[in-house]
Amino acid sequence: VRRPDFIKAIMEMSCREGADILAKAVKTNMPKLTKAASVKHGAANIALRVSDMASERETPLLLSFLDNLAPATDKSLPSQELIDACHEIQKNRPNADSRYIIPIVSGMKRDQLVHKLPEFVRSSDGIFKSSLRRMAERLGRYVLIFRDEPDPTESTLRGMSSCEQMVYLHHLDFHNVGIPQKRYLDVIRLCLEDDEVFNDRVVQAALDHMSGKFLEGESLPLAYMRTIILTCSKHESLHSWICHVLLPRLVEGSVYTDKRQWEGWMRCAKMLENTRDHGVSSLEAIQKLPEEQLKMYRAKYPQK
């Protein structure tokens, strides 16, 4: 069964009409099959050979085969040879399907993943979410951290933490890479809805990082205030932090000089202004506005 031609025959028979039971058995035993084949031929070599033989109809089993070739332990990343092989497979298969590289994204350098991110954003919601999960699967202890490169002149960090994913998605230059603005906003919303992964602490860490960079002179990404507004609706646990830390920090950075972000800031402040019954209010942040901006805010949202 370790011979590539036998693997091809198994895939072909499993994909025939009415072979559902066989296909299920093959998928169940795929970890054993891939382990035996990779030990004999090497993971990268067998990946390329099986891909060359697999027809379009056998794509689901090929994807399962590649998925099982990638190491499943936190201590072992996919080898560079396997990473290169999966990229070669993607290039040679029809439509350059991004699913062929998902198994090895945890071993790719972070700057390479940033370059690939638009490709995953263009994919279906399922493929997009799968890619994010695999990028972060070996970075559990860094889930709330945006990591800095040890040496700024050299890219060494691998994978992409959930915090980093949220930051890079916000900063995606969607127009330049031909992604509709709606899709850009939709994938961020998809992440916010997945609160098992992007929980309140992850969202807080990402928003905090971006606001810190804003104070250092970077522009806020287009979706930034929209994300804060969605977070206000979803995570009451962050209301106090938004009112007492985030909104004042944005005032300090002169958020009101950007019309779109200023409109979002005012809307967010209004949402939280009259929530003192719950022990939290944005009134303190509103009062930190310069006189002219405070008048603009009150003209739009009169105090009750």
CSV table of C-alpha atoms in Angstrom, one decimal:
chain,number,residue,atom,x,y,z
A,1,VAL,CA,0.0,0.0,0.0
A,2,ARG,CA,3.0,2.3,0.3
A,3,ARG,CA,3.5,2.2,-3.5
A,4,PRO,CA,2.2,5.3,-5.3
A,5,ASP,CA,0.4,3.3,-7.9
A,6,PHE,CA,-1.4,1.3,-5.2
A,7,ILE,CA,-2.4,4.6,-3.5
A,8,LYS,CA,-3.7,5.8,-6.9
A,9,ALA,CA,-5.7,2.6,-7.4
A,10,ILE,CA,-7.3,3.0,-3.9
A,11,MET,CA,-8.2,6.6,-4.6
A,12,GLU,CA,-9.7,5.7,-8.0
A,13,MET,CA,-11.8,2.9,-6.6
A,14,SER,CA,-13.0,4.9,-3.7
A,15,CYS,CA,-14.3,7.7,-5.9
A,16,ARG,CA,-16.4,5.5,-8.1
A,17,GLU,CA,-20.1,5.8,-8.0
A,18,GLY,CA,-21.5,3.7,-5.2
A,19,ALA,CA,-18.2,3.3,-3.4
A,20,ASP,CA,-19.2,5.4,-0.4
A,21,ILE,CA,-18.3,2.7,2.2
A,22,LEU,CA,-14.9,2.2,0.6
A,23,ALA,CA,-14.3,5.9,0.5
A,24,LYS,CA,-15.2,6.2,4.2
A,25,ALA,CA,-12.9,3.3,5.1
A,26,VAL,CA,-10.0,4.9,3.1
A,27,LYS,CA,-10.5,8.3,4.9
A,28,THR,CA,-10.6,6.5,8.3
A,29,ASN,CA,-7.3,4.8,7.6
A,30,MET,CA,-5.7,7.7,5.8
A,31,PRO,CA,-3.3,8.6,8.8
A,32,LYS,CA,-1.9,5.0,8.6
A,33,LEU,CA,-1.6,5.2,4.8
A,34,THR,CA,0.2,8.5,4.7
A,35,LYS,CA,2.5,7.6,7.5
A,36,ALA,CA,3.6,4.4,5.8
A,37,ALA,CA,4.0,6.1,2.4
A,38,SER,CA,5.9,9.1,3.8
A,39,VAL,CA,8.3,6.8,5.8
A,40,LYS,CA,9.2,4.9,2.6
A,41,HIS,CA,9.3,7.8,0.1
A,42,GLY,CA,9.5,11.0,2.1
A,43,ALA,CA,6.5,13.3,2.7
A,44,ALA,CA,7.3,15.8,0.0
A,45,ASN,CA,8.1,13.2,-2.6
A,46,ILE,CA,5.0,11.1,-2.1
A,47,ALA,CA,2.8,14.2,-2.0
A,48,LEU,CA,4.0,15.3,-5.5
A,49,ARG,CA,3.8,11.8,-6.9
A,50,VAL,CA,0.2,11.2,-5.6
A,51,SER,CA,-0.9,14.6,-6.8
A,52,ASP,CA,0.5,13.9,-10.3
A,53,MET,CA,-1.6,10.8,-10.5
A,54,ALA,CA,-4.8,12.0,-8.9
A,55,SER,CA,-7.6,13.1,-11.2
A,56,GLU,CA,-10.0,16.0,-10.5
A,57,ARG,CA,-12.6,13.5,-9.2
A,58,GLU,CA,-10.1,12.3,-6.6
A,59,THR,CA,-9.4,15.7,-5.2
A,60,PRO,CA,-11.2,15.2,-1.9
A,61,LEU,CA,-9.0,12.1,-1.1
A,62,LEU,CA,-5.9,13.9,-2.3
A,63,LEU,CA,-6.7,16.8,0.1
A,64,SER,CA,-7.1,14.3,2.9
A,65,PHE,CA,-3.8,12.7,2.0
A,66,LEU,CA,-2.0,16.0,2.1
A,67,ASP,CA,-3.7,17.0,5.3
A,68,ASN,CA,-2.5,13.8,7.0
A,69,LEU,CA,1.1,14.3,5.7
A,70,ALA,CA,1.5,17.4,7.8
A,71,PRO,CA,2.7,16.8,11.4
A,72,ALA,CA,-0.1,16.9,14.0
A,73,THR,CA,2.1,17.8,17.0
A,74,ASP,CA,2.9,21.2,18.5
A,75,LYS,CA,6.6,20.4,18.5
A,76,SER,CA,6.9,19.5,14.8
A,77,LEU,CA,6.2,21.9,12.0
A,78,PRO,CA,5.8,20.8,8.3
A,79,SER,CA,9.2,20.6,6.7
A,80,GLN,CA,10.2,23.2,4.1
A,81,GLU,CA,10.3,20.4,1.5
A,82,LEU,CA,6.7,19.6,2.2
A,83,ILE,CA,5.8,23.3,2.2
A,84,ASP,CA,7.4,23.7,-1.2
A,85,ALA,CA,5.8,20.5,-2.5
A,86,CYS,CA,2.3,21.7,-1.5
A,87,HIS,CA,2.9,25.0,-3.3
A,88,GLU,CA,4.0,23.1,-6.4
A,89,ILE,CA,0.9,21.0,-6.2
A,90,GLN,CA,-1.3,24.1,-5.9
A,91,LYS,CA,0.4,25.6,-9.0
A,92,ASN,CA,-0.1,22.5,-11.1
A,93,ARG,CA,-3.6,21.6,-10.1
A,94,PRO,CA,-6.7,23.2,-11.8
A,95,ASN,CA,-7.7,26.7,-10.6
A,96,ALA,CA,-4.7,26.9,-8.3
A,97,ASP,CA,-7.0,25.9,-5.4
A,98,SER,CA,-5.8,27.3,-2.0
A,99,ARG,CA,-6.9,24.2,-0.2
A,100,TYR,CA,-3.7,22.4,-1.3
A,101,ILE,CA,-1.6,24.6,0.9
A,102,ILE,CA,-3.8,24.7,4.0
A,103,PRO,CA,-2.1,21.6,5.5
A,104,ILE,CA,1.2,23.4,5.7
A,105,VAL,CA,0.3,27.0,6.6
A,106,SER,CA,1.4,26.5,10.2
A,107,GLY,CA,5.0,26.0,9.0
A,108,MET,CA,5.0,29.0,6.6
A,109,LYS,CA,6.7,32.3,7.6
A,110,ARG,CA,4.3,34.9,8.8
A,111,ASP,CA,5.2,37.4,6.1
A,112,GLN,CA,4.5,34.8,3.5
A,113,LEU,CA,1.1,34.2,5.1
A,114,VAL,CA,0.3,37.9,4.9
A,115,HIS,CA,1.1,37.8,1.2
A,116,LYS,CA,-1.2,34.7,0.8
A,117,LEU,CA,-4.1,36.2,3.0
A,118,PRO,CA,-6.0,37.7,0.0
A,119,GLU,CA,-6.0,34.3,-1.6
A,120,PHE,CA,-7.8,32.8,1.4
A,121,VAL,CA,-10.1,35.8,1.7
A,122,ARG,CA,-11.3,35.2,-1.9
A,123,SER,CA,-12.1,31.6,-1.1
A,124,SER,CA,-15.3,30.3,0.4
A,125,ASP,CA,-16.1,30.9,4.0
A,126,GLY,CA,-15.3,27.3,4.9
A,127,ILE,CA,-11.8,27.4,3.2
A,128,PHE,CA,-11.1,30.8,4.7
A,129,LYS,CA,-11.9,29.7,8.3
A,130,SER,CA,-10.0,26.5,7.8
A,131,SER,CA,-6.9,28.4,6.7
A,132,LEU,CA,-7.0,30.6,9.8
A,133,ARG,CA,-7.4,27.7,12.1
A,134,ARG,CA,-4.4,25.9,10.6
A,135,MET,CA,-2.3,29.1,10.7
A,136,ALA,CA,-2.8,29.4,14.5
A,137,GLU,CA,-2.9,25.7,15.5
A,138,ARG,CA,0.6,25.6,17.0
A,139,LEU,CA,0.5,29.1,18.6
A,140,GLY,CA,-1.9,28.6,21.5
A,141,ARG,CA,0.3,30.4,24.0
A,142,TYR,CA,0.5,33.4,21.6
A,143,VAL,CA,-3.2,33.7,20.9
A,144,LEU,CA,-3.5,37.1,22.6
A,145,ILE,CA,-0.1,38.4,21.3
A,146,PHE,CA,1.0,40.2,18.2
A,147,ARG,CA,4.6,38.9,18.0
A,148,ASP,CA,7.5,41.1,17.0
A,149,GLU,CA,10.3,39.7,14.8
A,150,PRO,CA,13.4,39.0,17.0
A,151,ASP,CA,15.4,40.6,14.2
A,152,PRO,CA,13.5,43.3,12.2
A,153,THR,CA,15.7,42.7,9.2
A,154,GLU,CA,14.9,39.0,9.0
A,155,SER,CA,11.6,37.1,8.8
A,156,THR,CA,11.6,34.1,11.1
A,157,LEU,CA,8.2,33.9,12.8
A,158,ARG,CA,6.0,31.1,11.5
A,159,GLY,CA,2.3,30.7,11.5
A,160,MET,CA,-0.1,33.5,12.5
A,161,SER,CA,-1.8,33.9,15.9
A,162,SER,CA,-5.5,34.7,16.2
A,163,CYS,CA,-4.6,38.2,17.4
A,164,GLU,CA,-2.3,38.7,14.4
A,165,GLN,CA,-4.9,37.4,12.0
A,166,MET,CA,-7.4,40.0,13.2
A,167,VAL,CA,-4.8,42.8,12.8
A,168,TYR,CA,-3.7,41.7,9.3
A,169,LEU,CA,-7.2,41.2,8.1
A,170,HIS,CA,-8.1,44.8,9.2
A,171,HIS,CA,-5.0,46.1,7.4
A,172,LEU,CA,-5.7,44.1,4.2
A,173,ASP,CA,-5.4,46.5,1.2
A,174,PHE,CA,-8.5,44.9,-0.4
A,175,HIS,CA,-8.8,47.5,-3.2
A,176,ASN,CA,-5.2,46.9,-4.4
A,177,VAL,CA,-5.6,43.1,-4.5
A,178,GLY,CA,-9.0,43.2,-6.2
A,179,ILE,CA,-11.2,42.1,-3.3
A,180,PRO,CA,-14.6,43.9,-3.0
A,181,GLN,CA,-15.0,46.0,0.1
A,182,LYS,CA,-18.0,44.0,1.1
A,183,ARG,CA,-15.9,40.8,1.2
A,184,TYR,CA,-13.3,42.5,3.2
A,185,LEU,CA,-15.9,43.6,5.8
A,186,ASP,CA,-17.6,40.2,5.6
A,187,VAL,CA,-14.6,38.1,6.5
A,188,ILE,CA,-13.9,40.3,9.6
A,189,ARG,CA,-17.5,39.8,10.6
A,190,LEU,CA,-17.1,36.1,10.2
A,191,CYS,CA,-14.2,36.2,12.6
A,192,LEU,CA,-16.1,38.2,15.1
A,193,GLU,CA,-19.0,35.7,15.0
A,194,ASP,CA,-16.7,32.8,15.7
A,195,ASP,CA,-16.3,33.6,19.4
A,196,GLU,CA,-14.8,30.2,20.2
A,197,VAL,CA,-11.7,31.4,18.4
A,198,PHE,CA,-12.0,35.2,18.3
A,199,ASN,CA,-13.3,35.6,21.8
A,200,ASP,CA,-13.5,38.9,23.7
A,201,ARG,CA,-9.9,38.7,24.8
A,202,VAL,CA,-8.6,38.1,21.3
A,203,VAL,CA,-10.6,41.0,19.9
A,204,GLN,CA,-9.4,43.2,22.7
A,205,ALA,CA,-5.8,42.3,22.1
A,206,ALA,CA,-6.1,43.1,18.3
A,207,LEU,CA,-8.0,46.4,18.9
A,208,ASP,CA,-5.4,47.4,21.5
A,209,HIS,CA,-2.5,46.7,19.2
A,210,MET,CA,-4.0,48.7,16.3
A,211,SER,CA,-4.8,51.6,18.6
A,212,GLY,CA,-1.3,51.6,20.0
A,213,LYS,CA,0.1,51.8,16.4
A,214,PHE,CA,-2.4,54.6,15.8
A,215,LEU,CA,-0.8,56.7,18.6
A,216,GLU,CA,2.6,56.0,16.9
A,217,GLY,CA,1.4,57.5,13.7
A,218,GLU,CA,-0.2,54.7,11.7
A,219,SER,CA,-3.6,55.2,10.1
A,220,LEU,CA,-6.5,53.2,11.5
A,221,PRO,CA,-7.7,50.6,9.0
A,222,LEU,CA,-11.1,51.1,7.3
A,223,ALA,CA,-13.0,48.5,9.3
A,224,TYR,CA,-11.6,49.6,12.7
A,225,MET,CA,-14.5,51.6,14.2
A,226,ARG,CA,-17.0,49.2,12.6
A,227,THR,CA,-15.3,46.3,14.5
A,228,ILE,CA,-15.5,48.3,17.8
A,229,ILE,CA,-19.2,48.9,17.2
A,230,LEU,CA,-19.8,45.2,16.5
A,231,THR,CA,-17.8,44.4,19.6
A,232,CYS,CA,-19.9,46.7,21.7
A,233,SER,CA,-23.0,44.8,20.6
A,234,LYS,CA,-21.4,41.3,21.1
A,235,HIS,CA,-19.1,41.6,24.2
A,236,GLU,CA,-20.5,43.5,27.2
A,237,SER,CA,-17.4,42.3,29.0
A,238,LEU,CA,-15.4,44.9,27.0
A,239,HIS,CA,-17.6,47.9,27.6
A,240,SER,CA,-15.5,49.2,30.5
A,241,TRP,CA,-12.3,48.9,28.5
A,242,ILE,CA,-13.7,50.6,25.5
A,243,CYS,CA,-15.1,53.5,27.5
A,244,HIS,CA,-12.2,54.1,29.8
A,245,VAL,CA,-9.2,53.1,27.6
A,246,LEU,CA,-9.9,52.7,23.9
A,247,LEU,CA,-12.2,55.7,23.2
A,248,PRO,CA,-10.0,58.2,25.2
A,249,ARG,CA,-6.9,56.8,23.4
A,250,LEU,CA,-8.4,57.4,20.0
A,251,VAL,CA,-9.2,61.0,21.1
A,252,GLU,CA,-5.6,61.4,22.1
A,253,GLY,CA,-4.6,60.3,18.6
A,254,SER,CA,-7.0,62.8,17.0
A,255,VAL,CA,-9.4,60.3,15.6
A,256,TYR,CA,-11.7,63.2,14.6
A,257,THR,CA,-9.4,64.2,11.8
A,258,ASP,CA,-10.6,61.2,9.8
A,259,LYS,CA,-14.2,61.7,8.8
A,260,ARG,CA,-15.1,58.0,8.6
A,261,GLN,CA,-13.4,57.0,11.8
A,262,TRP,CA,-14.8,60.1,13.6
A,263,GLU,CA,-18.3,59.1,12.6
A,264,GLY,CA,-17.7,55.6,13.9
A,265,TRP,CA,-16.2,57.0,17.2
A,266,MET,CA,-19.3,59.2,17.8
A,267,ARG,CA,-21.7,56.3,17.1
A,268,CYS,CA,-19.8,54.0,19.4
A,269,ALA,CA,-19.6,56.7,22.2
A,270,LYS,CA,-23.4,57.2,21.8
A,271,MET,CA,-24.1,53.5,22.2
A,272,LEU,CA,-22.3,53.5,25.5
A,273,GLU,CA,-23.1,56.9,26.8
A,274,ASN,CA,-26.3,56.1,28.6
A,275,THR,CA,-25.3,52.7,30.1
A,276,ARG,CA,-24.4,54.0,33.5
A,277,ASP,CA,-27.1,51.8,35.0
A,278,HIS,CA,-24.8,49.0,34.2
A,279,GLY,CA,-21.8,50.8,35.8
A,280,VAL,CA,-20.2,51.8,32.6
A,281,SER,CA,-20.5,55.0,30.5
A,282,SER,CA,-18.5,56.7,27.7
A,283,LEU,CA,-19.3,60.1,29.1
A,284,GLU,CA,-15.8,60.5,30.5
A,285,ALA,CA,-14.3,59.9,27.0
A,286,ILE,CA,-16.8,62.3,25.4
A,287,GLN,CA,-15.8,65.0,27.8
A,288,LYS,CA,-12.2,64.6,26.7
A,289,LEU,CA,-13.0,65.8,23.2
A,290,PRO,CA,-11.7,69.2,22.2
A,291,GLU,CA,-14.4,71.9,22.4
A,292,GLU,CA,-15.1,72.0,18.7
A,293,GLN,CA,-15.5,68.2,18.4
A,294,LEU,CA,-17.6,68.1,21.6
A,295,LYS,CA,-20.0,70.6,20.0
A,296,MET,CA,-20.2,68.5,16.9
A,297,TYR,CA,-20.9,65.4,19.0
A,298,ARG,CA,-23.7,67.1,20.9
A,299,ALA,CA,-25.2,68.6,17.8
A,300,LYS,CA,-25.5,65.1,16.5
A,301,TYR,CA,-26.4,63.4,19.8
A,302,PRO,CA,-28.0,65.9,22.2
A,303,GLN,CA,-27.6,65.0,25.9
A,304,LYS,CA,-30.8,63.7,27.5
